[in-house]
Coordinates of C-alpha atoms and ligand atoms in Angstrom, one line a residue:
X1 CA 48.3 -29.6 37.8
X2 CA 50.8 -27.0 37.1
X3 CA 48.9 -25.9 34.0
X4 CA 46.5 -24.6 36.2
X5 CA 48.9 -22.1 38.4
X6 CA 48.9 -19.9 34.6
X7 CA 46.2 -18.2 32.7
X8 CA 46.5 -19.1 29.2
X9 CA 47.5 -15.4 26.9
X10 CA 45.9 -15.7 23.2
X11 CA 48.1 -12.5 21.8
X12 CA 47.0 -11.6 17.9
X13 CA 49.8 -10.1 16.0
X14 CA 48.5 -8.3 12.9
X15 CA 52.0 -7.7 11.7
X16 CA 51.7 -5.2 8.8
X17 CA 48.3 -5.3 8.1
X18 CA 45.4 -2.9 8.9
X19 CA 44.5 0.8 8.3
X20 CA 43.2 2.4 11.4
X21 CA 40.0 2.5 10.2
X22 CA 40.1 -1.0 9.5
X23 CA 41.4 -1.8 13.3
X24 CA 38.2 -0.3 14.5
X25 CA 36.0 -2.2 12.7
X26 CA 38.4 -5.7 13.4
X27 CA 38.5 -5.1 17.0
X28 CA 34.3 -4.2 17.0
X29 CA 33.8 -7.7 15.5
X30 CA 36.7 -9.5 18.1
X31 CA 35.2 -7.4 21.2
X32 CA 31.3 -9.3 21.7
X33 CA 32.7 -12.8 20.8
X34 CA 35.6 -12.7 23.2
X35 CA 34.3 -10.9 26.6
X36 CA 34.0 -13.7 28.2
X37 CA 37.0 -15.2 27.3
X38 CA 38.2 -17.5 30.8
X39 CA 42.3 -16.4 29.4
X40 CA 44.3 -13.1 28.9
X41 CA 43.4 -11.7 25.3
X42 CA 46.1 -9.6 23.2
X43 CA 46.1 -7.5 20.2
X44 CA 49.5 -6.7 18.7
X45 CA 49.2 -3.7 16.1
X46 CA 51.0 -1.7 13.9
X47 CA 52.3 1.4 15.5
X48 CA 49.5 3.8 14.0
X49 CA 47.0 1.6 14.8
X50 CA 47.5 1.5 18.6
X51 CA 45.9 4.6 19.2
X52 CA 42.8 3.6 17.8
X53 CA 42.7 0.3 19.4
X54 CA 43.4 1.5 22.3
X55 CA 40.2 3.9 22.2
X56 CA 37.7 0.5 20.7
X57 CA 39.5 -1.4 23.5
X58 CA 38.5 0.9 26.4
X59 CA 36.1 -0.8 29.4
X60 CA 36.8 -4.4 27.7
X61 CA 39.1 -7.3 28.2
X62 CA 41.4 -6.7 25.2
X63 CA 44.9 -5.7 25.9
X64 CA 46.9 -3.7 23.2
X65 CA 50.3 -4.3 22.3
X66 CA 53.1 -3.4 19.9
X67 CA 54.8 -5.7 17.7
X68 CA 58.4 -4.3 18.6
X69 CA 60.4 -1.3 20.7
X70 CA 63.9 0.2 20.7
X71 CA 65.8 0.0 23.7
X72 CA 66.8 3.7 24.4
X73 CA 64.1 6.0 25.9
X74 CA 64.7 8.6 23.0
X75 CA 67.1 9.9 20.6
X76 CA 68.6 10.2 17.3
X77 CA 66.9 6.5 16.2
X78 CA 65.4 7.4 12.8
X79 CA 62.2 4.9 12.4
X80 CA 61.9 3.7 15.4
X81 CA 59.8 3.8 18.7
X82 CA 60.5 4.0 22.4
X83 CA 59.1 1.5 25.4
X84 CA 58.2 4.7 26.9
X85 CA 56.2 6.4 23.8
X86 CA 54.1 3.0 24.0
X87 CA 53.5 3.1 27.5
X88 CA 52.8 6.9 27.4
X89 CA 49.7 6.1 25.1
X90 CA 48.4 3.0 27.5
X91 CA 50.4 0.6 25.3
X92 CA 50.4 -2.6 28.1
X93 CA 52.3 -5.6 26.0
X94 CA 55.2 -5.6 23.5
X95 CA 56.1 -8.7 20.8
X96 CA 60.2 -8.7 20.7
X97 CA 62.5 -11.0 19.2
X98 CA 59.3 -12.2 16.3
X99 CA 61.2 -14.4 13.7
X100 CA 60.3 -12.0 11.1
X101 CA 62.6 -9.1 13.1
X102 CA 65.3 -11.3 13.4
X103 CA 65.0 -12.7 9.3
X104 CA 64.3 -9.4 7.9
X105 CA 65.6 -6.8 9.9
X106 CA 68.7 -7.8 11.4
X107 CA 67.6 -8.5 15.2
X108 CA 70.0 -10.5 16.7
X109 CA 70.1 -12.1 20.2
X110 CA 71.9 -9.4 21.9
X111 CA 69.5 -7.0 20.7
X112 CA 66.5 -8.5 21.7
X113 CA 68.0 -8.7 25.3
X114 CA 68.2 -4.8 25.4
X115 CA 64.3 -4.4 23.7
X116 CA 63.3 -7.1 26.5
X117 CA 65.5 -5.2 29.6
X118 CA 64.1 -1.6 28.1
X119 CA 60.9 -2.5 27.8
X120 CA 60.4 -4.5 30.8
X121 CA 62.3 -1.0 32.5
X122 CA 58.8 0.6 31.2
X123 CA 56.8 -1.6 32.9
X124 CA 56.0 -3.0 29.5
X125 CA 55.0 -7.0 29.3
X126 CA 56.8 -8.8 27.0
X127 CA 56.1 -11.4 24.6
X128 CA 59.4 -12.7 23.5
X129 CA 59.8 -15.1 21.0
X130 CA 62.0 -17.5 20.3
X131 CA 61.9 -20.7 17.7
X132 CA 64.5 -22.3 15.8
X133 CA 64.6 -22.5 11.1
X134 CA 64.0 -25.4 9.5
X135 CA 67.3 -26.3 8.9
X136 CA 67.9 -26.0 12.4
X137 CA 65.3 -28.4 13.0
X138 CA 66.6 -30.9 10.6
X139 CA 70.1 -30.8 12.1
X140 CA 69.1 -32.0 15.4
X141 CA 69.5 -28.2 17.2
X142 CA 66.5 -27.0 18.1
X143 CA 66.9 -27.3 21.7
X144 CA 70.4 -25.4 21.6
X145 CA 69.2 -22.6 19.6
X146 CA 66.1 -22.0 21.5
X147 CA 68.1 -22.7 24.7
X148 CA 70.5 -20.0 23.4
X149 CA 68.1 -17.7 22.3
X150 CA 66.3 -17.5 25.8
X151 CA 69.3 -17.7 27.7
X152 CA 71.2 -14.6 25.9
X153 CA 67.1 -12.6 26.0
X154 CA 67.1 -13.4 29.9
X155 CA 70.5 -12.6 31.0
X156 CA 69.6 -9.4 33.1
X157 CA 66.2 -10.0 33.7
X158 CA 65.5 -10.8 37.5
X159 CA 63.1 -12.9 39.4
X160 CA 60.7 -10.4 39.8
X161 CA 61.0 -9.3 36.3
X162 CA 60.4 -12.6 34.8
X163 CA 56.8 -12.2 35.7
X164 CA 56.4 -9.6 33.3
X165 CA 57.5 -12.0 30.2
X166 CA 56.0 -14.7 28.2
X167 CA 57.7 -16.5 25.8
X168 CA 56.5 -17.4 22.6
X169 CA 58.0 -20.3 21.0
X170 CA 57.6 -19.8 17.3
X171 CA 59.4 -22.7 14.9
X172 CA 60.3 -20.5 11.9
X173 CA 59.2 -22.7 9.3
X174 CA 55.8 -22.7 11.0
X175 CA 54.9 -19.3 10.6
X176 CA 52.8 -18.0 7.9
X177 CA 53.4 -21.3 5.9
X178 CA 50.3 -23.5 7.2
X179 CA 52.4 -26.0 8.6
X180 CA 52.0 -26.2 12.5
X181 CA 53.8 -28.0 14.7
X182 CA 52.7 -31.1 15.7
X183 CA 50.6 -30.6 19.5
X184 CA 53.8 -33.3 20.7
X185 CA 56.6 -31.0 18.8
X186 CA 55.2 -28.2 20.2
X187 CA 54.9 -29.6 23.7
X188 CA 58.2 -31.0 24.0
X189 CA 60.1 -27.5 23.1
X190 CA 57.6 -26.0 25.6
X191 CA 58.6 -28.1 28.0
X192 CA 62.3 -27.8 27.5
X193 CA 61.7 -23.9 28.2
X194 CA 59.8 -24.2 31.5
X195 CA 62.7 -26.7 32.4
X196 CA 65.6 -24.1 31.4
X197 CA 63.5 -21.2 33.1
X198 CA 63.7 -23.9 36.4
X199 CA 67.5 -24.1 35.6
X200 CA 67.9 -20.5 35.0
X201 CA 65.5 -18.8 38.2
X202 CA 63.8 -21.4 39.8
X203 CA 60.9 -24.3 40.4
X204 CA 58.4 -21.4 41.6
X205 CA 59.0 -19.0 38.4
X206 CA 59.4 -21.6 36.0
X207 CA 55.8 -23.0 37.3
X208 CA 54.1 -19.7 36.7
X209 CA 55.7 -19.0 33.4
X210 CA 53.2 -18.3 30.4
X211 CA 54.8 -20.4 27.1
X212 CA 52.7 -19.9 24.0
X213 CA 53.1 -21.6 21.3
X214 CA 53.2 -19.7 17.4
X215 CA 52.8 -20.7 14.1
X216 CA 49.9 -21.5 12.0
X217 CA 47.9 -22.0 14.9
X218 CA 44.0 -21.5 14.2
X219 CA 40.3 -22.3 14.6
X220 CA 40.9 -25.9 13.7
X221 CA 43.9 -26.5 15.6
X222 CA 44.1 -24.3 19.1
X223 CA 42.0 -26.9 20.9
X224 CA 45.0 -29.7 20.2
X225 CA 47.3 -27.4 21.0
X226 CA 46.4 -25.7 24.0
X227 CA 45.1 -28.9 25.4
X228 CA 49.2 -29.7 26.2
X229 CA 50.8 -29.5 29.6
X230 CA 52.9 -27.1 28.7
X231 CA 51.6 -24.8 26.2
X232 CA 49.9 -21.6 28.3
X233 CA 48.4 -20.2 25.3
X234 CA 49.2 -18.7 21.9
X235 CA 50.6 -16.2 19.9
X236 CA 48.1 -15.6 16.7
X237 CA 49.6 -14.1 13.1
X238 CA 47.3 -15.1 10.3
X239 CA 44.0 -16.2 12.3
X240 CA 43.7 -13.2 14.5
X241 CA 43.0 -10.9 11.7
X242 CA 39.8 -12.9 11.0
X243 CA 37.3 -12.5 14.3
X244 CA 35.3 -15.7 14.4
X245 CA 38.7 -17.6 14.0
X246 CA 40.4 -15.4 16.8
X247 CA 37.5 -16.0 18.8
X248 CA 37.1 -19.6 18.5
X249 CA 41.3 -20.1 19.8
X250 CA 40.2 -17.9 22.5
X251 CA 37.2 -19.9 23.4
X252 CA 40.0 -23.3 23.3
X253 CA 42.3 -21.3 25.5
X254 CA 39.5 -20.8 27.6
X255 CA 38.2 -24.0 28.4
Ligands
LIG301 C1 53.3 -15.0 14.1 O1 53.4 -14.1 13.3 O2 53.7 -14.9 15.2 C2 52.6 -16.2 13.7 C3 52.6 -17.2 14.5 O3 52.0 -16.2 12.4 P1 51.0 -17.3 11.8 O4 50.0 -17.6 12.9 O5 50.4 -16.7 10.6 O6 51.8 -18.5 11.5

């Protein structure tokens, strides 16, 4: 019943692939099979691509987001980009916190919360995600480290706020490895979110929150998946570069 109160978000992140050119032809193939997709559907591109699909996307119901944004509006930052460059270009969405940030480039919890506040300050909406290693897994902490990861993202964002967040729980040794999660490993973290976001706002907000689920998820899979109570949708690495496959988890979001 509750599942109902969201609409499921299917949010591709390309990561560091695609030329420009090449986004313009991806995005041409994505646009006829999804426009009439029944959920929210999200591109997440490299910074010089989201010009360019911002143009292909124009008049359809493809949102464009970034995979990532400082926290300050401007200044001496060498390399990086503002919420307020991405919103200045019609940038709507913004993936913060991805495991890949956090592995490679040292993003830690406390910097994630001021990307989320910043961009959320925007008037960005933000896909944070949050998901715990292997070895994590295997020492019985998942719960903690997801519970601490959303709790430290969250700690200024208000009620109101919240409505402009998703959060995508990613295991790490899920992603890009062609392991998924099982639909009932997937659920149960889910689950523990919505419950913490009850603990943490409310009954109401923790109702309407979007949780995707992330990793390997694809054509084969999404249906399983996005069947669960508690999984609102998903965020896409390796299938959303490939447009049939894209489509198809949009069409099993949709249902
Ligand atoms: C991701 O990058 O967020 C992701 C889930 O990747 P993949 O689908 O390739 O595992």
């Amino acid at each position: 019943m509750n599942k109902k109160l969201r609409k499921a978000v299917i949010a591709g992140n390309w990561k560091m692939n695609k030329t420009p050119v090449e986004t313009a032809e991806l995005i041409g193939n994505i646009k006829p099979l999804v426009k009439n997709a029944d959920c929210d559907v999200v591109v997440c591109v490299p910074y010089v691509n989201l010009q360019t699909a911002i143009q292909c996307t124009e008049g359809t119901n493809i949102k464009v987001g970034a995979e990532n944004c400082h926290w300050a509006e401007s200044g001496a930052f060498t390399g990086e980009i503002s919420p307020q460059m991405l919103t200045s270009i019609g940038v709507e969405y913004v993936i913060i916190g991805h495991s890949e940030r956090r592995q490679y480039f040292g993003e830690t919890d406390e910097t994630v919360s001021m990307r989320v506040n910043a961009a959320l300050k925007a008037g960005l909406q933000v896909i944070l995600c949050v998901g715990e290693s292997l070895e994590q897994r295997e020492k019985n902490i998942t719960f903690e480290i997801v519970s601490m990861q959303t709790k430290i993202a969250l700690q200024n964002v208000s009620e109101e706020d919240l409505k402009n967040v998703i959060i995508a729980y990613e295991p790490v040794w899920a992603i890009g490895t062609g392991k998924t999660a099982t639909a009932k490993q997937a659920n149960e973290v889910n689950s523990f979110i919505r419950e913490l976001i009850a603990d943490l706002y409310n009954t109401k907000a923790a109702n309407a929150f979007v949780i995707q689920y992330g990793g390997s998820m694809n054509a084969e899979n999404a249906a399983e998946l996005l069947d669960q109570e508690d999984i609102d949708g998903g965020l896409i690495g390796g299938a959303s570069l490939k447009a049939p496959d894209f489509a198809k988890i949009v069409e099993a979001a949709s249902r």
